C-alpha cells in the first residue's frame, strides 16, 4: 500500500511535467509563428520541425505518468 507521501510525490511529478510541457510547447509554437512571419516561404519546413519538437516535448508528461505509476505500484 502506498502512503499519502507517495501519492503526493506522484501528483507533483505529473503536475510539474505537464507544466514544463506547456511552457515548452508555448515556446516552440511562438518561435515557429515568429519564423513564419519573418520568412513565409519557409512555412513547410518550420511547421514540420515544430511538429517534431512538440511531439518530443509531449513525451515528457507521458514518461512522468508511467514513472509515477511504477513508483505507486512498488
GROMACS .gro file of N, CA and C in nm:
model
  222
    1UNK      N    1   0.085  -0.119   0.000
    1UNK     CA    2   0.000   0.000   0.000
    1UNK      C    3   0.088   0.124   0.000
    2UNK      N    4   0.054   0.217  -0.085
    2UNK     CA    5   0.131   0.340  -0.098
    2UNK      C    6   0.077   0.443  -0.002
    3UNK      N    7   0.168   0.509   0.068
    3UNK     CA    8   0.126   0.612   0.162
    3UNK      C    9   0.089   0.741   0.092
    4UNK      N   10   0.040   0.833   0.169
    4UNK     CA   11  -0.002   0.960   0.113
    4UNK      C   12   0.116   1.040   0.058
    5UNK      N   13   0.235   1.015   0.114
    5UNK     CA   14   0.354   1.084   0.063
    5UNK      C   15   0.384   1.038  -0.079
    6UNK      N   16   0.369   0.910  -0.106
    6UNK     CA   17   0.390   0.857  -0.240
    6UNK      C   18   0.291   0.914  -0.340
    7UNK      N   19   0.165   0.923  -0.298
    7UNK     CA   20   0.063   0.981  -0.385
    7UNK      C   21   0.092   1.128  -0.414
    8UNK      N   22   0.134   1.200  -0.311
    8UNK     CA   23   0.167   1.341  -0.329
    8UNK      C   24   0.287   1.358  -0.421
    9UNK      N   25   0.387   1.274  -0.406
    9UNK     CA   26   0.505   1.281  -0.492
    9UNK      C   27   0.469   1.253  -0.637
   10UNK      N   28   0.385   1.154  -0.660
   10UNK     CA   29   0.342   1.123  -0.797
   10UNK      C   30   0.263   1.237  -0.857
   11UNK      N   31   0.175   1.296  -0.779
   11UNK     CA   32   0.095   1.408  -0.829
   11UNK      C   33   0.183   1.528  -0.862
   12UNK      N   34   0.281   1.557  -0.778
   12UNK     CA   35   0.372   1.669  -0.804
   12UNK      C   36   0.456   1.642  -0.929
   13UNK      N   37   0.504   1.519  -0.945
   13UNK     CA   38   0.584   1.485  -1.062
   13UNK      C   39   0.504   1.502  -1.191
   14UNK      N   40   0.382   1.453  -1.190
   14UNK     CA   41   0.298   1.464  -1.310
   14UNK      C   42   0.263   1.611  -1.336
   15UNK      N   43   0.232   1.685  -1.231
   15UNK     CA   44   0.198   1.826  -1.247
   15UNK      C   45   0.314   1.909  -1.301
   16UNK      N   46   0.433   1.885  -1.248
   16UNK     CA   47   0.550   1.959  -1.298
   16UNK      C   48   0.584   1.921  -1.441
   17UNK      N   49   0.566   1.795  -1.476
   17UNK     CA   50   0.590   1.753  -1.614
   17UNK      C   51   0.491   1.820  -1.709
   18UNK      N   52   0.365   1.829  -1.668
   18UNK     CA   53   0.264   1.895  -1.751
   18UNK      C   54   0.293   2.044  -1.764
   19UNK      N   55   0.336   2.105  -1.655
   19UNK     CA   56   0.371   2.248  -1.659
   19UNK      C   57   0.488   2.272  -1.753
   20UNK      N   58   0.591   2.188  -1.741
   20UNK     CA   59   0.707   2.203  -1.828
   20UNK      C   60   0.672   2.182  -1.974
   21UNK      N   61   0.586   2.085  -2.002
   21UNK     CA   62   0.544   2.060  -2.140
   21UNK      C   63   0.463   2.177  -2.195
   22UNK      N   64   0.379   2.234  -2.112
   22UNK     CA   65   0.300   2.350  -2.155
   22UNK      C   66   0.388   2.469  -2.190
   23UNK      N   67   0.486   2.495  -2.105
   23UNK     CA   68   0.578   2.605  -2.132
   23UNK      C   69   0.661   2.576  -2.257
   24UNK      N   70   0.709   2.453  -2.269
   24UNK     CA   71   0.789   2.417  -2.386
   24UNK      C   72   0.710   2.426  -2.515
   25UNK      N   73   0.587   2.377  -2.514
   25UNK     CA   74   0.504   2.386  -2.634
   25UNK      C   75   0.475   2.531  -2.671
   26UNK      N   76   0.450   2.613  -2.571
   26UNK     CA   77   0.426   2.755  -2.598
   26UNK      C   78   0.546   2.822  -2.663
   27UNK      N   79   0.664   2.790  -2.614
   27UNK     CA   80   0.785   2.849  -2.672
   27UNK      C   81   0.808   2.799  -2.815
   28UNK      N   82   0.787   2.670  -2.837
   28UNK     CA   83   0.807   2.614  -2.971
   28UNK      C   84   0.712   2.677  -3.072
   29UNK      N   85   0.585   2.685  -3.037
   29UNK     CA   86   0.485   2.738  -3.129
   29UNK      C   87   0.507   2.887  -3.152
   30UNK      N   88   0.540   2.962  -3.047
   30UNK     CA   89   0.560   3.106  -3.065
   30UNK      C   90   0.680   3.135  -3.155
   31UNK      N   91   0.787   3.060  -3.139
   31UNK     CA   92   0.905   3.080  -3.224
   31UNK      C   93   0.877   3.037  -3.368
   32UNK      N   94   0.794   2.935  -3.385
   32UNK     CA   95   0.758   2.893  -3.521
   32UNK      C   96   0.675   3.000  -3.589
   33UNK      N   97   0.578   3.056  -3.519
   33UNK     CA   98   0.496   3.162  -3.576
   33UNK      C   99   0.582   3.284  -3.609
   34UNK      N  100   0.675   3.314  -3.522
   34UNK     CA  101   0.767   3.426  -3.547
   34UNK      C  102   0.852   3.399  -3.672
   35UNK      N  103   0.900   3.277  -3.686
   35UNK     CA  104   0.979   3.242  -3.804
   35UNK      C  105   0.898   3.246  -3.932
   36UNK      N  106   0.773   3.201  -3.927
   36UNK     CA  107   0.686   3.207  -4.045
   36UNK      C  108   0.655   3.352  -4.081
   37UNK      N  109   0.638   3.437  -3.980
   37UNK     CA  110   0.612   3.579  -4.007
   37UNK      C  111   0.732   3.645  -4.075
   38UNK      N  112   0.852   3.603  -4.039
   38UNK     CA  113   0.972   3.662  -4.098
   38UNK      C  114   1.002   3.605  -4.236
   39UNK      N  115   0.978   3.473  -4.253
   39UNK     CA  116   1.006   3.408  -4.381
   39UNK      C  117   0.889   3.316  -4.418
   40UNK      N  118   0.787   3.373  -4.481
   40UNK     CA  119   0.669   3.292  -4.514
   40UNK      C  120   0.700   3.175  -4.608
   41UNK      N  121   0.804   3.188  -4.689
   41UNK     CA  122   0.836   3.080  -4.784
   41UNK      C  123   0.891   2.956  -4.713
   42UNK      N  124   0.934   2.969  -4.588
   42UNK     CA  125   0.988   2.855  -4.512
   42UNK      C  126   0.883   2.790  -4.424
   43UNK      N  127   0.757   2.817  -4.451
   43UNK     CA  128   0.649   2.769  -4.366
   43UNK      C  129   0.647   2.616  -4.351
   44UNK      N  130   0.660   2.545  -4.461
   44UNK     CA  131   0.652   2.398  -4.456
   44UNK      C  132   0.762   2.336  -4.372
   45UNK      N  133   0.883   2.383  -4.390
   45UNK     CA  134   0.996   2.330  -4.313
   45UNK      C  135   0.979   2.363  -4.165
   46UNK      N  136   0.938   2.486  -4.137
   46UNK     CA  137   0.922   2.527  -3.997
   46UNK      C  138   0.811   2.449  -3.928
   47UNK      N  139   0.701   2.427  -3.999
   47UNK     CA  140   0.591   2.352  -3.938
   47UNK      C  141   0.629   2.206  -3.911
   48UNK      N  142   0.703   2.147  -4.005
   48UNK     CA  143   0.746   2.009  -3.985
   48UNK      C  144   0.836   1.999  -3.862
   49UNK      N  145   0.930   2.091  -3.853
   49UNK     CA  146   1.020   2.092  -3.738
   49UNK      C  147   0.944   2.118  -3.608
   50UNK      N  148   0.844   2.206  -3.615
   50UNK     CA  149   0.763   2.236  -3.497
   50UNK      C  150   0.687   2.112  -3.449
   51UNK      N  151   0.628   2.038  -3.542
   51UNK     CA  152   0.551   1.919  -3.503
   51UNK      C  153   0.642   1.813  -3.441
   52UNK      N  154   0.762   1.799  -3.493
   52UNK     CA  155   0.857   1.703  -3.434
   52UNK      C  156   0.894   1.748  -3.293
   53UNK      N  157   0.920   1.878  -3.276
   53UNK     CA  158   0.956   1.931  -3.144
   53UNK      C  159   0.843   1.917  -3.044
   54UNK      N  160   0.722   1.945  -3.087
   54UNK     CA  161   0.606   1.932  -2.998
   54UNK      C  162   0.586   1.786  -2.957
   55UNK      N  163   0.605   1.695  -3.050
   55UNK     CA  164   0.592   1.552  -3.017
   55UNK      C  165   0.695   1.510  -2.914
   56UNK      N  166   0.818   1.558  -2.929
   56UNK     CA  167   0.921   1.524  -2.832
   56UNK      C  168   0.893   1.584  -2.695
   57UNK      N  169   0.842   1.706  -2.693
   57UNK     CA  170   0.810   1.771  -2.565
   57UNK      C  171   0.692   1.701  -2.498
   58UNK      N  172   0.596   1.657  -2.577
   58UNK     CA  173   0.479   1.587  -2.520
   58UNK      C  174   0.515   1.451  -2.464
   59UNK      N  175   0.628   1.397  -2.503
   59UNK     CA  176   0.669   1.268  -2.448
   59UNK      C  177   0.703   1.279  -2.299
   60UNK      N  178   0.747   1.396  -2.256
   60UNK     CA  179   0.786   1.415  -2.115
   60UNK      C  180   0.673   1.386  -2.017
   61UNK      N  181   0.554   1.445  -2.031
   61UNK     CA  182   0.448   1.411  -1.935
   61UNK      C  183   0.404   1.265  -1.942
   62UNK      N  184   0.410   1.206  -2.060
   62UNK     CA  185   0.373   1.065  -2.071
   62UNK      C  186   0.472   0.979  -1.993
   63UNK      N  187   0.600   1.010  -2.007
   63UNK     CA  188   0.702   0.937  -1.931
   63UNK      C  189   0.683   0.960  -1.781
   64UNK      N  190   0.648   1.082  -1.742
   64UNK     CA  191   0.627   1.112  -1.600
   64UNK      C  192   0.510   1.032  -1.544
   65UNK      N  193   0.404   1.017  -1.620
   65UNK     CA  194   0.289   0.938  -1.574
   65UNK      C  195   0.328   0.792  -1.558
   66UNK      N  196   0.404   0.739  -1.653
   66UNK     CA  197   0.447   0.599  -1.644
   66UNK      C  198   0.536   0.578  -1.522
   67UNK      N  199   0.631   0.669  -1.500
   67UNK     CA  200   0.719   0.658  -1.385
   67UNK      C  201   0.639   0.669  -1.256
   68UNK      N  202   0.541   0.759  -1.251
   68UNK     CA  203   0.458   0.773  -1.131
   68UNK      C  204   0.382   0.645  -1.102
   69UNK      N  205   0.326   0.583  -1.206
   69UNK     CA  206   0.255   0.456  -1.185
   69UNK      C  207   0.349   0.347  -1.138
   70UNK      N  208   0.470   0.344  -1.191
   70UNK     CA  209   0.567   0.245  -1.149
   70UNK      C  210   0.601   0.265  -1.001
   71UNK      N  211   0.623   0.390  -0.961
   71UNK     CA  212   0.655   0.419  -0.822
   71UNK      C  213   0.538   0.384  -0.729
   72UNK      N  214   0.417   0.412  -0.774
   72UNK     CA  215   0.299   0.384  -0.690
   72UNK      C  216   0.275   0.234  -0.673
   73UNK      N  217   0.316   0.154  -0.769
   73UNK     CA  218   0.290   0.010  -0.762
   73UNK      C  219   0.395  -0.066  -0.683
   74UNK      N  220   0.501  -0.001  -0.639
   74UNK     CA  221   0.604  -0.070  -0.561
   74UNK      C  222   0.564  -0.083  -0.418
   0.00000   0.00000   0.00000
